[in-house]
Short mmCIF file of C-alpha atoms in Angstrom, two decimals:
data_model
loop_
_atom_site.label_atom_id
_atom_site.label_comp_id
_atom_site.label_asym_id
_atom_site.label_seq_id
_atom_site.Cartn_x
_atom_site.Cartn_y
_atom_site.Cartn_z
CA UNK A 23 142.19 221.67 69.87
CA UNK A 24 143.08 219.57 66.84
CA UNK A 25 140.58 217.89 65.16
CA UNK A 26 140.10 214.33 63.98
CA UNK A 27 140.51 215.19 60.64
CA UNK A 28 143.33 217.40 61.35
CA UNK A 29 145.07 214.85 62.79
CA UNK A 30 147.66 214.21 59.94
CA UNK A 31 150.01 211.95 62.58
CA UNK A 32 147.06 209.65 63.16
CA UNK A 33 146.34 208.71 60.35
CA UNK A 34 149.94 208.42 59.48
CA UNK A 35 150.49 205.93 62.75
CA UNK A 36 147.54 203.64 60.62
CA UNK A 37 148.81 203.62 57.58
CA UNK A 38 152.05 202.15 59.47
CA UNK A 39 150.19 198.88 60.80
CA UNK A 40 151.11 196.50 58.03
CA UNK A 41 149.47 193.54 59.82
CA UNK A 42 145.72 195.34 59.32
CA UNK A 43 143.39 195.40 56.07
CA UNK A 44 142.51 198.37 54.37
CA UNK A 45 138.55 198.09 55.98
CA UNK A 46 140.32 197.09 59.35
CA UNK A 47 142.65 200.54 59.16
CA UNK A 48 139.60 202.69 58.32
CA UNK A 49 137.62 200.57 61.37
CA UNK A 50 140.48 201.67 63.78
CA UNK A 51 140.48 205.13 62.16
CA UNK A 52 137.28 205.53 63.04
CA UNK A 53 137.23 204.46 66.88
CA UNK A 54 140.54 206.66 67.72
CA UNK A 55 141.03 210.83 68.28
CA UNK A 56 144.41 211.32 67.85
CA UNK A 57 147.88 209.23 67.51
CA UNK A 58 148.83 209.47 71.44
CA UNK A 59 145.39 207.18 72.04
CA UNK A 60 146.89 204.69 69.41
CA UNK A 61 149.85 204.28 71.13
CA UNK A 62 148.43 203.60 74.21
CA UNK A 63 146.43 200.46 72.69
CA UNK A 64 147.78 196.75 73.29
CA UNK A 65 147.41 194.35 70.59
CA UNK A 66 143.99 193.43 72.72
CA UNK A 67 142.78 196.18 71.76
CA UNK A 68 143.77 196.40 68.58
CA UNK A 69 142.12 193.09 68.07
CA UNK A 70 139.25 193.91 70.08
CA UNK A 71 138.31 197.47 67.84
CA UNK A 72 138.71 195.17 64.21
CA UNK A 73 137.27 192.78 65.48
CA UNK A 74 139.93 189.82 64.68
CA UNK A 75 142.89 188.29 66.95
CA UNK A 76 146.53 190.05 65.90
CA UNK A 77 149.91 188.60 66.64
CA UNK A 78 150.54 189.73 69.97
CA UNK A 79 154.56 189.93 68.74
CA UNK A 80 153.75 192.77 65.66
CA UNK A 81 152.67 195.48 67.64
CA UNK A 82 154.70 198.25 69.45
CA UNK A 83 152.64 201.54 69.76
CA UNK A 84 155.19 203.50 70.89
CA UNK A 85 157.76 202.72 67.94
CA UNK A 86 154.83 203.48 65.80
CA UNK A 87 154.47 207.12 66.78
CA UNK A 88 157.89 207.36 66.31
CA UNK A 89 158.14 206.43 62.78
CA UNK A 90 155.08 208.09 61.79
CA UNK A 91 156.39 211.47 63.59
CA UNK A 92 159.74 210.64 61.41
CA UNK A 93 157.41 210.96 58.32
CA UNK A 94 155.84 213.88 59.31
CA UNK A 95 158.21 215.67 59.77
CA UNK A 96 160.24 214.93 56.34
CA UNK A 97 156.45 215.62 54.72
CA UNK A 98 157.10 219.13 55.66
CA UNK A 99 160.57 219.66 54.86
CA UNK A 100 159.62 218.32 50.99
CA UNK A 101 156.27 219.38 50.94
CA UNK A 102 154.71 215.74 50.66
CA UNK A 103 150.88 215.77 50.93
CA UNK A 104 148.23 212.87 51.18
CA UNK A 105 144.65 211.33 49.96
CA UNK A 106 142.87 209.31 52.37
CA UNK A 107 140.30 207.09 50.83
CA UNK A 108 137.38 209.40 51.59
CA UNK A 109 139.28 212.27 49.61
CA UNK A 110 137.65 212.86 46.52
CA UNK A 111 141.18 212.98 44.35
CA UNK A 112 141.92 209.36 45.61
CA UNK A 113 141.57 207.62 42.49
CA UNK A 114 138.43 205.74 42.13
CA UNK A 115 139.64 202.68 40.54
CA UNK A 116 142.19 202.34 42.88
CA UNK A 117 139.36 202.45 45.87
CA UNK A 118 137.29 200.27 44.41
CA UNK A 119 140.14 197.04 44.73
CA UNK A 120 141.13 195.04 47.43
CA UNK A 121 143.05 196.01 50.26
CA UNK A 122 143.28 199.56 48.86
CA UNK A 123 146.04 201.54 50.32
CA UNK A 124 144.99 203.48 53.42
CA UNK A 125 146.64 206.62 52.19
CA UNK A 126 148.38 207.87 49.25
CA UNK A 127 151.80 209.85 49.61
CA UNK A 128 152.41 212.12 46.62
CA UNK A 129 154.50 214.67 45.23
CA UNK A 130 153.22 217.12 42.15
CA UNK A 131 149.89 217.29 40.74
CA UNK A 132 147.63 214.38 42.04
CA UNK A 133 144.37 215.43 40.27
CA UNK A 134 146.37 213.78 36.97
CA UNK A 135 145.31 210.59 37.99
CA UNK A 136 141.21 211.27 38.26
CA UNK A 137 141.92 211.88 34.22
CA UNK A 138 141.86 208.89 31.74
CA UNK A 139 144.47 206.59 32.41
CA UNK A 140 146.90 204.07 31.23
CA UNK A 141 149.24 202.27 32.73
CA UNK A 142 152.46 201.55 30.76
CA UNK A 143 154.93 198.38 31.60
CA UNK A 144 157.77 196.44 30.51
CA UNK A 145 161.39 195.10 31.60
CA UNK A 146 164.42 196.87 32.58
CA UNK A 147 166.35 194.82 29.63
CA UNK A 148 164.74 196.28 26.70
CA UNK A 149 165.26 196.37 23.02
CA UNK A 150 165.59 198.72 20.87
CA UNK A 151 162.05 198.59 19.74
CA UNK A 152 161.16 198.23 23.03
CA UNK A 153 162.38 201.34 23.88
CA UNK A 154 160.73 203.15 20.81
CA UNK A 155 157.12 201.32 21.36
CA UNK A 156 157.24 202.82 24.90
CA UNK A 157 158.26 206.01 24.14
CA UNK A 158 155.98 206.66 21.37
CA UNK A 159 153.06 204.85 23.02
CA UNK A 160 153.27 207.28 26.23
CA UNK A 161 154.29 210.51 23.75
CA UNK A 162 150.94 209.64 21.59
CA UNK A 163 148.44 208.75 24.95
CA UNK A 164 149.63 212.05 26.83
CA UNK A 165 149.34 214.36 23.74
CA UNK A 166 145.36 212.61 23.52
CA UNK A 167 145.04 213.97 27.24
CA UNK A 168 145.89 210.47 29.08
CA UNK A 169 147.64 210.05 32.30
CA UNK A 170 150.54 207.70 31.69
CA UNK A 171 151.24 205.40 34.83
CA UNK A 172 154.44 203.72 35.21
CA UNK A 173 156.53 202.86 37.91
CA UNK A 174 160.01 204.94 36.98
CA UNK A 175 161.97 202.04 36.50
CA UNK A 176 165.17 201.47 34.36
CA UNK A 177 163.95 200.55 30.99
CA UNK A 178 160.89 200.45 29.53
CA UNK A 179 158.75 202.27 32.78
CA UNK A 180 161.46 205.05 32.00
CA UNK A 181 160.49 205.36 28.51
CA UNK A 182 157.29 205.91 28.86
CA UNK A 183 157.33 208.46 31.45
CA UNK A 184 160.18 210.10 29.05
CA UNK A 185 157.15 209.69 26.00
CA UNK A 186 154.44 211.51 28.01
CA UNK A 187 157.22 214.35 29.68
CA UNK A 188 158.13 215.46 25.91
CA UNK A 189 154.57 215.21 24.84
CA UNK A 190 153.69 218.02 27.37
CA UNK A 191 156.88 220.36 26.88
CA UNK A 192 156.03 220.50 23.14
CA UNK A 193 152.09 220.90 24.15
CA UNK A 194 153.41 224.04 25.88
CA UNK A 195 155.84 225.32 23.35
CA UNK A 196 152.25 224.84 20.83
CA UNK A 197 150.11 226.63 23.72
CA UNK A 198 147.83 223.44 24.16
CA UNK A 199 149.59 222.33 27.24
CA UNK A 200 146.10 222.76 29.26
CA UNK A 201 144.61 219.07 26.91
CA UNK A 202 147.80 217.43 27.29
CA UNK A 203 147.85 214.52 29.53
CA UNK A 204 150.75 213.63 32.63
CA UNK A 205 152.08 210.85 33.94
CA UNK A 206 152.21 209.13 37.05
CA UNK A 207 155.38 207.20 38.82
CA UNK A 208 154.32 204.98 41.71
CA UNK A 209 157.75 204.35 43.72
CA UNK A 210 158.50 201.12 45.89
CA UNK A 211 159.39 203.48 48.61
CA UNK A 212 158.66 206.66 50.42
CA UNK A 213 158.26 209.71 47.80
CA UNK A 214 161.08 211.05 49.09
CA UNK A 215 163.27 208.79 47.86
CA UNK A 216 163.96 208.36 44.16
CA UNK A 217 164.42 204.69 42.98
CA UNK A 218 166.63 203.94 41.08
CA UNK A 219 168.85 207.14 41.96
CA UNK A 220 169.26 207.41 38.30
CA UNK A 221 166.08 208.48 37.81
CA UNK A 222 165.86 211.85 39.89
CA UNK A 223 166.39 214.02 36.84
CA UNK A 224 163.27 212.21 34.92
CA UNK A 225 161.45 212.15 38.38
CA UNK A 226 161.95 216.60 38.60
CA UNK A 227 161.02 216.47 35.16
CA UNK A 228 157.66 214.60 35.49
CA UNK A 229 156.88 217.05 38.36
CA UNK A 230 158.07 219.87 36.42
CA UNK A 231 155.80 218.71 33.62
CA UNK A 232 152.53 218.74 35.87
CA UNK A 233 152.50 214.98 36.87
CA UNK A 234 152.86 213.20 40.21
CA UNK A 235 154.85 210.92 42.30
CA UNK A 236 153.36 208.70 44.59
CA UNK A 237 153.47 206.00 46.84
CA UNK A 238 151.67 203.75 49.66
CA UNK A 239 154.38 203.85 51.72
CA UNK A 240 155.40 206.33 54.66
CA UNK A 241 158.36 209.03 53.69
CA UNK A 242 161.47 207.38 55.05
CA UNK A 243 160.31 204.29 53.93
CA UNK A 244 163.45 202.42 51.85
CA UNK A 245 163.73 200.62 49.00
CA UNK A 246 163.40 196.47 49.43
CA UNK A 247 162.58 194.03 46.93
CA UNK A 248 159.31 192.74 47.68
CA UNK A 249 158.09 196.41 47.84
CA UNK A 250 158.43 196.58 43.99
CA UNK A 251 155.59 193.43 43.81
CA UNK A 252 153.31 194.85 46.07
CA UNK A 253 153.54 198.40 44.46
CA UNK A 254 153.06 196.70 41.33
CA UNK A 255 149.55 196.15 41.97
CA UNK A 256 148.83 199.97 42.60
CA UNK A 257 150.16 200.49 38.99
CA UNK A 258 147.60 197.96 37.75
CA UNK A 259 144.73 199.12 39.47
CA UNK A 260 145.05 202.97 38.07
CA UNK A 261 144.19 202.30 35.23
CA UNK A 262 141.09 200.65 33.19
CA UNK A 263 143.98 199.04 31.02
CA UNK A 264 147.44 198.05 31.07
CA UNK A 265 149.97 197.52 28.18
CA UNK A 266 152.65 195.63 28.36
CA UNK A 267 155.12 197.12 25.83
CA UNK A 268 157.65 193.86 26.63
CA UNK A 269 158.20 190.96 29.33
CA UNK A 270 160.60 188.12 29.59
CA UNK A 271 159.28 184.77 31.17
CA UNK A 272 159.16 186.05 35.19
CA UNK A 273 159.20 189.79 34.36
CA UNK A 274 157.80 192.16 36.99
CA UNK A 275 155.34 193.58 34.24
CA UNK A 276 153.55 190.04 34.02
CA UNK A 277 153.10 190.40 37.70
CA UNK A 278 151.31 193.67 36.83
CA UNK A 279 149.76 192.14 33.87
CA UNK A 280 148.24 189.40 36.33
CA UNK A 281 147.18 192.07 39.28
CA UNK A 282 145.09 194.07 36.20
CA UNK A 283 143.68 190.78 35.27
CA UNK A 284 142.30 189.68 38.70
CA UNK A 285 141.21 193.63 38.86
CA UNK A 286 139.26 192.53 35.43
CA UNK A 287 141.20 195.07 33.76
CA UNK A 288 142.24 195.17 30.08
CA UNK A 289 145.55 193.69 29.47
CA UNK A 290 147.18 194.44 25.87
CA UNK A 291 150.63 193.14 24.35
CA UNK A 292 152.29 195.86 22.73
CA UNK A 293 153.61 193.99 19.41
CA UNK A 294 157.49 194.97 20.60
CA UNK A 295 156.93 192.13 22.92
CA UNK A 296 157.04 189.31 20.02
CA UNK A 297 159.80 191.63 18.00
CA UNK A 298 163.09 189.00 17.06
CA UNK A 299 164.94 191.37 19.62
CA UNK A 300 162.53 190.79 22.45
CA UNK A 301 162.47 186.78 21.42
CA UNK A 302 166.27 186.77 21.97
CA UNK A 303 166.32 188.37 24.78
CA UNK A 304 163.67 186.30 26.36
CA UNK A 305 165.69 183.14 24.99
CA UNK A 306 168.59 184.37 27.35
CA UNK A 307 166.29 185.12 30.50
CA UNK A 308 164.25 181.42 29.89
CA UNK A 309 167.82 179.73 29.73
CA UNK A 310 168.74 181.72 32.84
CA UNK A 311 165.60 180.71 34.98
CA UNK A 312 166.23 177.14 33.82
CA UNK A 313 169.50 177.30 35.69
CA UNK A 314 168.16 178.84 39.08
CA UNK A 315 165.31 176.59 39.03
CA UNK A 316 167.67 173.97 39.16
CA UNK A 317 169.24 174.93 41.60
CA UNK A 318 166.30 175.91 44.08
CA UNK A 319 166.65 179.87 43.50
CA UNK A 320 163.85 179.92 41.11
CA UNK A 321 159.72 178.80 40.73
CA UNK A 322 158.60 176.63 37.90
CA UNK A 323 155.74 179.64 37.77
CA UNK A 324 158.23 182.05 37.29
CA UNK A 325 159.14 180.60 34.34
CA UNK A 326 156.30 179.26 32.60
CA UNK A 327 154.84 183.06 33.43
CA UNK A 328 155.56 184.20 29.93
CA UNK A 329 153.50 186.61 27.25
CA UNK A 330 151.82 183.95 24.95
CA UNK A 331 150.01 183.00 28.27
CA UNK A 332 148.54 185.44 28.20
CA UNK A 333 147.58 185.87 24.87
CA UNK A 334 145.71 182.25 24.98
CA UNK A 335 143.73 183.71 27.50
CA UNK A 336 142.35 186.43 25.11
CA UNK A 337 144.62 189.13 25.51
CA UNK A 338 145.05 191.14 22.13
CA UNK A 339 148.14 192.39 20.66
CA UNK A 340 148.54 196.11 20.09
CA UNK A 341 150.81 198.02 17.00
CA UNK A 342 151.08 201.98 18.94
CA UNK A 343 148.73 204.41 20.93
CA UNK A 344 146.05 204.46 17.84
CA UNK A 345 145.70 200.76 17.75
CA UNK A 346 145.02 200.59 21.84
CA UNK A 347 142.11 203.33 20.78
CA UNK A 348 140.76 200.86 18.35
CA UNK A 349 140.76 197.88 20.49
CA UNK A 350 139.04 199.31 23.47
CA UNK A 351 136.50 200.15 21.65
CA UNK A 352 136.57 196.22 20.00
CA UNK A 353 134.06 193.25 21.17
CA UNK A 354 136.10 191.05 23.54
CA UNK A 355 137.71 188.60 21.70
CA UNK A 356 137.98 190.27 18.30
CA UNK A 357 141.89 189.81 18.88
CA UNK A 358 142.19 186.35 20.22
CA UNK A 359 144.64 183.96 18.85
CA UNK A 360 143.94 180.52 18.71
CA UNK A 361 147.05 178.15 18.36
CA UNK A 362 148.24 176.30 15.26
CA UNK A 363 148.37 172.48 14.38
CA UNK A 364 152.27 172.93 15.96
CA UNK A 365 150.94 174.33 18.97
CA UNK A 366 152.43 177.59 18.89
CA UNK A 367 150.69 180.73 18.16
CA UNK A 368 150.37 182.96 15.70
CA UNK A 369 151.14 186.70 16.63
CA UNK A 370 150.88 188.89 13.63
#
């Protein structure tokens, strides 16, 4: 007889229930035996078991097995394993936020993210220093043993996983491969997807270098836009710090940048982000934002989310890996920039 624990499909029919918390998921986890009781539950007693009311329209149990039997069975075929909350390689600071993910899909080597980490963001429409700050930041914190997260997107998330995957190839050609750190992509889909497609050769190289692939979401799960906000947040809560290497008014990395904040987090600004490249290009984006706000495709937040916010609210500006070292180690504060009689402020 299978066991609770052994019960891969159950758990995997939980994780599926969008409409529950993370606390609610681990309540139902713990009143069930196996996935055929799940199905059999109405919404009732769904409701009745977390103890809240559900939309009685959200909920088909059957449809659920189905999906999570999908998943299954395309774990086995690419040899995609899982961390449940109570395993001790789910990452700690990721627990501790929340509505933590229920489990954790990965690919590779998932003990790199109980080393020191660092998460690593920026936009897809980088600069030229842009590309070299990421690159050099990840190369420098994975050759000092840290676990670069990103989220393998085009641009500067690419970069940096590029910076830590070269750091560890030339740890092994040196024979110290065994202090050298990984890195970490967390996807906006299932793990057995790669996103963007362009990305599957740096995706078997970050597996091929000892790091890991990961995601909240089932295998067979696709790619939609809102999944890349709300896997944004897993990026931010890996690490004790996140930089943002650069971010044009509404960029995806600010939304990051904000999730690591409410997570009372560091947030640093790598100094690309203020480079005359990255003010240009931020001119362009700003100008572009104007337009859809005006006409209704576009927030007023989105656009007034830019970097300097951030930096009146304390966050310090970085120059490379060495400088991040320095500043964690700083009094809060140390780096804060207080604005000029013009009202702008003054970066370097």
């Amino acid at each position: 007889m299978v066991s609770k624990q052994d019960d891969i499909q159950l758990s995997l029919c939980i994780a599926e229930i969008s409409f529950l918390t993370f606390n609610e998921k681990n309540t139902l986890w713990k009143n069930l035996d196996n996935s055929e009781a799940l199905a059999l539950l109405s919404i009732d007693d769904i409701s009745r078991i977390v103890g809240r009311q559900c939309r009685s329209d959200i909920w088909d149990g059957r449809n659920n097995l189905k999906h999570a039997e999908y998943a299954y069975r395309i774990m086995k075929a690419y040899n995609i394993r899982t961390l449940s909350c109570e395993n001790a390689l789910y990452p700690a600071l990721l627990r501790e936020t929340v509505n933590a993910p229920f489990l954790l899909f990965y690919r590779g080597n998932a003990e790199c993210l109980a080393e020191r980490t660092v998460s690593v963001v920026g936009t897809r429409q980088m600069t030229h220093e842009g590309r070299h700050a990421a690159f050099s930041f990840a190369y420098d914190a994975s050759k000092d043993g840290v676990t670069v997260v990103s989220g393998l997107a085009a641009g500067i998330d690419g970069e940096a996983h590029s910076g830590a995957v070269e750091a560890w190839f030339d740890a092994v050609e040196a024979g110290s491969a065994g202090t050298c750190g990984k890195t970490a992509a967390v996807l906006p889909c299932g793990v057995d997807t790669i996103a963007p497609a362009k990305h599957k050769r740096l995706a078997g190289r970050i597996l091929a270098a000892d790091g890991c692939i990961l995601s909240e979401y089932l295998p067979g799960t696709p790619v939609e836009s809102w999944r890349f906000v709300h896997r944004n947040r897993i990026i931010a809560a890996l690490s004790p710090a996140t930089v943002v290497v650069e971010a044009p008014p509404g960029s995806g990395a600010l939304i990051t940048a904000a999730y690591a904040a409410d997570y009372s987090r560091d947030v640093m600004f790598h100094e690309a982000a203020f480079s005359g490249g990255a003010a240009a290009l931020s001119a362009q984006v700003k100008k572009k934002l104007e337009h859809e706000y005006a006409a209704g495709r576009a927030s007023k937040g989105k656009i007034e989310n830019i970097p300097e916010k951030y930096l009146e609210d304390g966050a310090p500006v970085i120059k490379d890996y060495a400088d991040y070292c320095k500043c964690l180690t700083e009094l809060p504060g140390m780096r804060s920039r207080q604005k000029n009689k013009d009202g702008q402020l003054p970066l370097f």
